[in-house]
XYZ file of C-alpha atoms in Angstrom:
131
model
C -20.110 5.508 -2.508
C -21.180 2.646 -0.304
C -19.815 -0.493 1.223
C -19.521 -2.142 -2.191
C -17.179 0.593 -3.416
C -15.061 0.190 -0.270
C -14.811 -3.573 -0.767
C -13.948 -3.260 -4.455
C -11.413 -0.486 -3.864
C -9.755 -2.411 -1.030
C -9.587 -5.592 -3.099
C -8.128 -3.719 -6.077
C -5.436 -2.087 -3.937
C -4.618 -5.432 -2.309
C -4.285 -7.189 -5.686
C -2.248 -4.279 -7.024
C 0.045 -4.658 -4.007
C 0.546 -8.341 -4.745
C 1.561 -7.593 -8.325
C 3.663 -4.570 -7.307
C 5.647 -6.425 -4.662
C 6.062 -9.565 -6.786
C 7.549 -7.345 -9.478
C 9.894 -5.631 -7.007
C 10.444 -8.607 -4.695
C 14.217 -8.922 -5.182
C 14.759 -5.213 -4.551
C 12.401 -5.174 -1.568
C 13.911 -8.296 0.016
C 17.404 -6.813 -0.355
C 16.322 -3.444 1.070
C 14.774 -5.011 4.184
C 17.655 -7.435 4.586
C 15.364 -10.449 4.549
C 17.270 -13.690 5.227
C 17.631 -15.934 2.180
C 18.343 -19.656 1.956
C 21.150 -21.270 -0.048
C 18.924 -21.266 -3.176
C 18.262 -17.528 -2.989
C 14.696 -18.005 -1.731
C 13.402 -16.092 1.291
C 13.533 -17.975 4.565
C 10.347 -17.949 6.559
C 7.496 -19.942 7.920
C 5.073 -19.043 5.107
C 2.562 -17.453 7.467
C -0.585 -16.068 5.886
C -0.855 -13.412 8.618
C 0.810 -10.605 6.585
C -1.652 -11.209 3.744
C -4.639 -11.109 6.090
C -3.367 -7.987 7.840
C -2.721 -6.214 4.543
C -6.271 -7.030 3.384
C -7.644 -5.627 6.648
C -5.447 -2.538 6.277
C -6.758 -1.932 2.750
C -10.329 -2.146 4.073
C -9.522 0.411 6.761
C -7.831 2.782 4.303
C -10.617 2.478 1.717
C -13.284 2.922 4.398
C -11.675 6.062 5.791
C -11.057 7.466 2.322
C -14.719 6.879 1.509
C -15.687 8.813 4.638
C -13.328 11.668 3.751
C -14.585 11.778 0.171
C -18.243 11.785 1.242
C -17.581 14.566 3.760
C -15.597 16.602 1.221
C -17.862 16.145 -1.781
C -15.323 14.180 -3.848
C -17.528 12.503 -6.456
C -15.699 12.357 -9.796
C -13.067 9.835 -10.835
C -10.543 12.611 -11.474
C -11.110 14.156 -8.070
C -10.940 10.727 -6.433
C -7.707 9.904 -8.231
C -6.068 13.213 -7.305
C -7.330 13.053 -3.721
C -6.104 9.484 -3.319
C -2.778 10.445 -4.851
C -2.486 13.306 -2.369
C -3.321 11.057 0.581
C -0.666 8.568 -0.474
C 1.954 11.173 -1.373
C 1.464 13.629 1.482
C 0.161 11.481 4.375
C 1.212 7.850 4.021
C 4.557 8.032 2.185
C 6.066 10.601 4.593
C 5.062 8.406 7.532
C 6.769 5.447 5.870
C 9.852 7.615 5.346
C 9.943 8.576 9.040
C 9.661 4.941 10.160
C 12.384 3.819 7.763
C 14.686 6.727 8.674
C 14.568 5.975 12.403
C 15.092 2.262 11.711
C 18.128 3.221 9.566
C 16.696 1.337 6.606
C 17.811 2.087 3.046
C 16.017 4.931 1.275
C 15.310 2.451 -1.527
C 12.832 0.777 0.833
C 11.042 4.088 1.327
C 10.781 4.520 -2.429
C 9.365 1.012 -2.892
C 6.906 1.102 0.003
C 6.029 4.757 -0.542
C 5.402 4.060 -4.221
C 2.888 1.400 -3.304
C 1.180 3.763 -0.852
C 0.892 6.516 -3.454
C -0.316 4.355 -6.351
C -2.534 2.201 -4.139
C -4.199 5.259 -2.593
C -4.761 6.792 -6.015
C -6.323 3.529 -7.171
C -8.596 3.398 -4.136
C -9.587 7.026 -4.656
C -10.508 6.497 -8.293
C -12.478 3.308 -7.617
C -14.413 4.810 -4.716
C -15.912 7.391 -7.071
C -16.966 4.831 -9.662
C -19.637 3.131 -7.529
């Protein structure tokens, strides 16, 4: 499990996130209360910053998961998948829930964002053990 596995895992989770959120975009936009124009399209300046930050975040998550896996002896795809699933389900998703609860955001947003955290972490975990 080296730097190549971290880069591949991060890229896979980032691409998965793009597909995941494109699929759920209407639900996500409604849950966050994103302003829409008269044509039903999201208003915004089209900044690339969120995309860059999410790519950086995936690198950080994959890098830390690689460290945890190496320290814990996680070496098989099954163990990586289950460990990643656990990280997403029991570390990241609850944190998302706390943030959304205090911000009084709809629970639907927690389900959407938490779902990405769980599946994305499982994906990272499985890929880290492949290389």
